[in-house]
Coordinates of N, CA, C and O in Angstrom, one line a residue:
M1 N 0.9 -1.2 0.0 CA 0.0 0.0 0.0 C 0.9 1.2 0.0 O 1.8 1.3 0.8
P2 N 0.6 2.2 -0.9 CA 1.4 3.4 -0.9 C 1.3 4.2 0.4 O 0.2 4.2 1.0
E3 N 2.3 4.9 0.8 CA 2.3 5.7 1.9 C 2.3 7.2 1.4 O 2.9 7.5 0.4
L4 N 1.6 8.0 2.1 CA 1.5 9.4 1.7 C 2.1 10.3 2.8 O 2.0 10.1 4.0
T5 N 2.9 11.4 2.3 CA 3.3 12.4 3.2 C 2.1 13.2 3.6 O 1.0 13.1 2.9
L6 N 2.2 14.1 4.6 CA 1.1 14.9 4.9 C 0.7 15.8 3.7 O -0.5 16.0 3.4
E7 N 1.7 16.3 3.0 CA 1.4 17.2 1.9 C 0.7 16.4 0.8 O -0.3 16.9 0.2
Q8 N 1.1 15.2 0.5 CA 0.5 14.4 -0.5 C -0.9 14.0 -0.1 O -1.9 14.0 -0.9
C9 N -1.1 13.7 1.2 CA -2.4 13.3 1.7 C -3.4 14.5 1.5 O -4.5 14.3 1.1
K10 N -2.9 15.7 1.9 CA -3.8 16.9 1.8 C -4.2 17.1 0.3 O -5.3 17.4 0.0
A11 N -3.2 17.0 -0.6 CA -3.5 17.2 -2.0 C -4.4 16.2 -2.5 O -5.4 16.5 -3.3
A12 N -4.2 14.9 -2.2 CA -5.0 13.8 -2.7 C -6.5 14.0 -2.1 O -7.4 13.8 -2.9
C13 N -6.6 14.3 -0.9 CA -7.9 14.5 -0.3 C -8.6 15.7 -0.9 O -9.8 15.6 -1.2
A14 N -7.9 16.8 -1.2 CA -8.5 17.9 -1.9 C -9.0 17.5 -3.2 O -10.1 17.9 -3.6
E15 N -8.3 16.8 -4.0 CA -8.7 16.3 -5.3 C -9.9 15.4 -5.2 O -10.9 15.5 -6.0
A16 N -9.9 14.5 -4.2 CA -11.0 13.6 -4.0 C -12.3 14.4 -3.7 O -13.4 14.1 -4.2
I17 N -12.2 15.3 -2.7 CA -13.3 16.1 -2.3 C -13.9 16.9 -3.5 O -15.1 17.0 -3.7
K18 N -13.0 17.5 -4.2 CA -13.4 18.3 -5.4 C -14.2 17.4 -6.4 O -15.3 17.8 -6.9
A19 N -13.7 16.2 -6.6 CA -14.4 15.2 -7.5 C -15.8 14.9 -7.0 O -16.8 14.8 -7.7
L20 N -15.9 14.7 -5.6 CA -17.2 14.4 -5.0 C -18.1 15.6 -5.1 O -19.3 15.4 -5.5
D21 N -17.6 16.8 -4.9 CA -18.4 18.0 -4.9 C -18.9 18.2 -6.4 O -20.0 18.7 -6.6
D22 N -18.0 18.0 -7.3 CA -18.3 18.2 -8.7 C -19.4 17.3 -9.2 O -20.1 17.6 -10.2
N23 N -19.6 16.2 -8.5 CA -20.6 15.2 -8.9 C -21.7 15.0 -7.8 O -22.3 14.0 -7.8
K24 N -21.8 16.0 -7.0 CA -22.7 15.9 -5.9 C -24.2 15.6 -6.3 O -24.8 14.7 -5.6
A25 N -24.7 16.2 -7.3 CA -26.1 15.9 -7.7 C -26.3 14.4 -8.1 O -27.2 13.8 -7.6
E26 N -25.3 13.9 -8.8 CA -25.4 12.5 -9.2 C -25.3 11.6 -8.0 O -26.0 10.6 -7.9
I27 N -24.4 11.9 -7.1 CA -24.2 11.1 -5.9 C -25.4 11.1 -5.0 O -25.9 10.1 -4.5
E28 N -26.0 12.3 -4.9 CA -27.2 12.4 -4.0 C -28.3 11.7 -4.6 O -29.2 11.1 -3.9
Q29 N -28.5 11.7 -6.0 CA -29.5 11.0 -6.6 C -29.4 9.5 -6.3 O -30.4 8.8 -6.0
V30 N -28.2 8.9 -6.5 CA -28.0 7.5 -6.2 C -28.2 7.2 -4.7 O -28.8 6.2 -4.4
K31 N -27.8 8.1 -3.8 CA -28.1 7.9 -2.4 C -29.6 7.8 -2.2 O -30.0 6.9 -1.4
G32 N -30.3 8.7 -2.8 CA -31.8 8.6 -2.6 C -32.4 7.4 -3.2 O -33.3 6.8 -2.6
E33 N -31.9 6.9 -4.3 CA -32.4 5.7 -5.0 C -32.1 4.5 -4.2 O -32.8 3.5 -4.2
T34 N -31.0 4.5 -3.4 CA -30.6 3.3 -2.7 C -30.8 3.3 -1.2 O -30.4 2.4 -0.5
A35 N -31.5 4.4 -0.7 CA -31.7 4.6 0.7 C -32.3 3.3 1.4 O -33.3 2.8 0.9
G36 N -31.6 2.8 2.4 CA -32.2 1.7 3.2 C -31.9 0.4 2.5 O -32.3 -0.7 3.1
N37 N -31.3 0.3 1.4 CA -31.0 -1.0 0.7 C -29.5 -1.1 0.5 O -29.0 -0.6 -0.5
L38 N -28.9 -1.8 1.4 CA -27.4 -1.9 1.4 C -26.9 -2.6 0.2 O -25.9 -2.1 -0.4
M39 N -27.6 -3.6 -0.3 CA -27.1 -4.3 -1.5 C -27.2 -3.4 -2.7 O -26.2 -3.3 -3.5
L40 N -28.3 -2.7 -2.9 CA -28.4 -1.7 -4.0 C -27.4 -0.6 -3.9 O -26.8 -0.2 -4.9
F41 N -27.1 -0.1 -2.6 CA -26.1 0.9 -2.4 C -24.7 0.4 -2.9 O -24.0 1.1 -3.6
M42 N -24.4 -0.8 -2.5 CA -23.1 -1.4 -2.9 C -23.0 -1.6 -4.4 O -21.9 -1.4 -5.0
Q43 N -24.1 -1.9 -5.0 CA -24.1 -2.1 -6.5 C -24.1 -0.9 -7.3 O -23.6 -0.8 -8.4
K44 N -24.6 0.2 -6.7 CA -24.7 1.5 -7.5 C -23.7 2.5 -7.0 O -23.1 3.2 -7.8
M45 N -23.7 2.8 -5.7 CA -22.9 3.9 -5.2 C -21.4 3.6 -5.3 O -20.6 4.5 -5.7
V46 N -21.0 2.4 -4.9 CA -19.6 2.1 -4.9 C -19.0 2.3 -6.3 O -18.0 3.0 -6.5
P47 N -19.6 1.7 -7.3 CA -19.0 1.9 -8.7 C -19.0 3.4 -9.1 O -18.1 3.8 -9.8
L48 N -20.0 4.1 -8.7 CA -20.1 5.5 -9.0 C -18.9 6.3 -8.4 O -18.2 7.1 -9.0
V49 N -18.7 6.1 -7.1 CA -17.6 6.7 -6.4 C -16.3 6.3 -6.9 O -15.4 7.2 -7.1
V50 N -16.1 5.0 -7.2 CA -14.9 4.6 -7.8 C -14.6 5.3 -9.1 O -13.5 5.7 -9.4
S51 N -15.7 5.4 -9.9 CA -15.5 6.1 -11.2 C -15.1 7.6 -11.1 O -14.4 8.1 -11.9
K52 N -15.5 8.2 -10.0 CA -15.2 9.6 -9.8 C -13.9 9.8 -9.1 O -13.2 10.8 -9.4
L53 N -13.4 8.9 -8.3 CA -12.2 9.1 -7.5 C -11.0 8.2 -8.1 O -9.9 8.5 -7.7
G54 N -11.3 7.2 -8.9 CA -10.2 6.3 -9.3 C -9.0 7.0 -9.9 O -7.9 6.7 -9.5
D55 N -9.2 7.9 -10.8 CA -8.1 8.5 -11.5 C -7.4 9.5 -10.5 O -6.2 9.7 -10.7
K56 N -8.1 10.0 -9.6 CA -7.5 10.9 -8.6 C -6.5 10.2 -7.7 O -5.4 10.6 -7.5
I57 N -6.9 9.0 -7.2 CA -6.0 8.3 -6.3 C -5.0 7.5 -7.0 O -3.9 7.2 -6.5
Q58 N -5.2 7.1 -8.3 CA -4.3 6.4 -9.1 C -3.0 7.2 -9.2 O -1.9 6.7 -9.3
A59 N -3.1 8.5 -9.3 CA -2.0 9.4 -9.4 C -1.0 9.3 -8.2 O 0.1 9.7 -8.3
Y60 N -1.5 8.8 -7.1 CA -0.8 8.6 -5.8 C -0.3 7.2 -5.6 O 0.1 6.8 -4.5
G61 N -0.5 6.3 -6.6 CA 0.0 5.0 -6.5 C -1.1 3.9 -6.1 O -0.8 2.8 -5.9
F62 N -2.3 4.3 -5.9 CA -3.4 3.4 -5.6 C -4.1 2.9 -6.8 O -4.1 3.6 -7.9
T63 N -4.7 1.8 -6.7 CA -5.5 1.3 -7.9 C -6.8 2.0 -8.0 O -7.4 2.4 -7.0
A64 N -7.3 2.1 -9.2 CA -8.5 2.8 -9.5 C -9.7 1.9 -9.3 O -10.5 1.7 -10.3
D65 N -9.9 1.3 -8.2 CA -11.0 0.4 -7.9 C -11.3 0.5 -6.4 O -10.8 1.2 -5.7
Q66 N -12.3 -0.3 -6.0 CA -12.8 -0.3 -4.6 C -11.7 -0.6 -3.6 O -11.5 0.2 -2.6
P67 N -10.9 -1.6 -3.8 CA -9.7 -1.9 -2.9 C -8.8 -0.7 -2.8 O -8.2 -0.3 -1.8
G68 N -8.6 0.0 -4.0 CA -7.7 1.1 -4.0 C -8.2 2.3 -3.2 O -7.5 3.0 -2.5
I69 N -9.5 2.5 -3.3 CA -10.1 3.6 -2.5 C -10.0 3.2 -1.0 O -9.7 4.1 -0.2
M70 N -10.3 2.0 -0.6 CA -10.1 1.6 0.8 C -8.7 1.7 1.3 O -8.5 2.2 2.4
Q71 N -7.7 1.4 0.4 CA -6.3 1.6 0.8 C -6.0 3.1 0.9 O -5.3 3.5 1.8
F72 N -6.6 3.9 0.0 CA -6.4 5.3 0.1 C -6.9 5.9 1.5 O -6.2 6.6 2.2
I73 N -8.1 5.4 1.8 CA -8.7 5.9 3.1 C -7.8 5.4 4.2 O -7.5 6.2 5.2
A74 N -7.3 4.2 4.2 CA -6.4 3.7 5.2 C -5.1 4.5 5.3 O -4.5 4.8 6.3
A75 N -4.6 4.9 4.1 CA -3.4 5.7 4.0 C -3.5 7.1 4.6 O -2.5 7.7 4.9
T76 N -4.7 7.6 4.8 CA -4.9 8.9 5.5 C -4.8 8.8 7.0 O -4.6 9.8 7.7
N77 N -4.9 7.5 7.5 CA -4.9 7.4 9.0 C -3.7 8.0 9.7 O -3.9 8.7 10.7
P78 N -2.5 7.9 9.2 CA -1.4 8.5 10.0 C -1.5 10.1 10.0 O -0.8 10.7 10.9
H79 N -2.3 10.6 9.2 CA -2.5 12.1 9.1 C -3.8 12.6 9.6 O -4.2 13.7 9.5
S80 N -4.6 11.7 10.3 CA -5.9 12.0 10.7 C -6.0 13.0 11.8 O -7.1 13.5 12.1
A81 N -4.9 13.4 12.4 CA -4.9 14.4 13.4 C -5.0 15.8 12.8 O -5.5 16.8 13.4
D82 N -4.7 15.9 11.5 CA -4.9 17.1 10.8 C -6.4 17.3 10.5 O -7.0 16.4 9.9
P83 N -6.9 18.4 10.9 CA -8.4 18.6 10.7 C -8.9 18.6 9.2 O -9.9 18.0 8.9
E84 N -8.0 19.0 8.3 CA -8.4 19.0 6.9 C -8.4 17.6 6.4 O -9.4 17.2 5.7
V85 N -7.5 16.7 6.8 CA -7.5 15.3 6.4 C -8.6 14.6 7.0 O -9.3 13.8 6.4
A86 N -8.9 14.8 8.3 CA -9.9 14.2 9.0 C -11.3 14.4 8.4 O -12.1 13.5 8.2
A87 N -11.5 15.7 8.0 CA -12.8 16.1 7.4 C -13.0 15.4 6.0 O -14.0 14.9 5.7
A88 N -11.9 15.4 5.3 CA -11.9 14.8 3.9 C -12.2 13.3 4.0 O -13.0 12.7 3.3
K89 N -11.5 12.7 5.0 CA -11.6 11.2 5.2 C -13.1 10.9 5.5 O -13.7 9.9 4.9
Q90 N -13.7 11.6 6.4 CA -15.1 11.4 6.8 C -16.0 11.6 5.6 O -16.9 10.8 5.4
Q91 N -15.8 12.6 4.7 CA -16.6 12.8 3.6 C -16.5 11.7 2.5 O -17.4 11.2 2.0
I92 N -15.2 11.2 2.3 CA -15.0 10.1 1.4 C -15.6 8.8 1.9 O -16.3 8.1 1.1
Q93 N -15.5 8.5 3.2 CA -16.1 7.3 3.7 C -17.6 7.4 3.6 O -18.2 6.4 3.4
G94 N -18.1 8.6 3.9 CA -19.6 8.8 3.8 C -20.1 8.5 2.4 O -21.3 8.1 2.2
A95 N -19.3 8.7 1.4 CA -19.7 8.5 0.0 C -19.7 7.0 -0.4 O -20.5 6.6 -1.2
I96 N -18.8 6.3 0.2 CA -18.6 4.9 -0.2 C -19.1 3.9 0.8 O -19.4 2.7 0.5
M97 N -19.4 4.3 2.1 CA -19.9 3.4 3.1 C -21.1 4.0 3.8 O -20.9 5.1 4.5
P98 N -22.3 3.5 3.6 CA -23.5 4.2 4.1 C -23.5 4.4 5.6 O -23.9 5.4 6.1
Q99 N -22.9 3.5 6.4 CA -22.9 3.7 7.8 C -21.9 4.8 8.3 O -22.0 5.2 9.4
M100 N -21.1 5.3 7.4 CA -20.2 6.3 7.7 C -20.6 7.7 7.2 O -19.9 8.6 7.2
A101 N -21.9 7.8 6.8 CA -22.4 9.0 6.2 C -22.2 10.2 7.2 O -22.7 10.0 8.4
P102 N -21.6 11.3 6.8 CA -21.5 12.4 7.8 C -22.8 13.0 8.1 O -23.8 13.0 7.3
P103 N -23.0 13.6 9.3 CA -24.2 14.2 9.7 C -24.5 15.4 8.8 O -23.6 16.1 8.4
K104 N -25.8 15.7 8.6 CA -26.2 16.8 7.7 C -26.4 18.1 8.6 O -26.8 18.1 9.7

């Protein structure tokens, strides 16, 4: 699993959050369609998030797939004391794991 410096982590998180924000309407639509149905969420939301974040994380040495995104999230752990990284991690997890959805 690639390791990130704090600077790389912040840059990668910023790119990932921008990608999620740029596709917020589509992501929210799928969240609405899959609400309460974990199987449907995993079938629709995970591929959508992977398609939006894959190329962003691939630039940092992660694979452009679900395991790559999970590895990327794990690679933020050493920097989670940084408020910017912690907030980004929570938002990314909320997009790919329904139980991690941030409060509104």
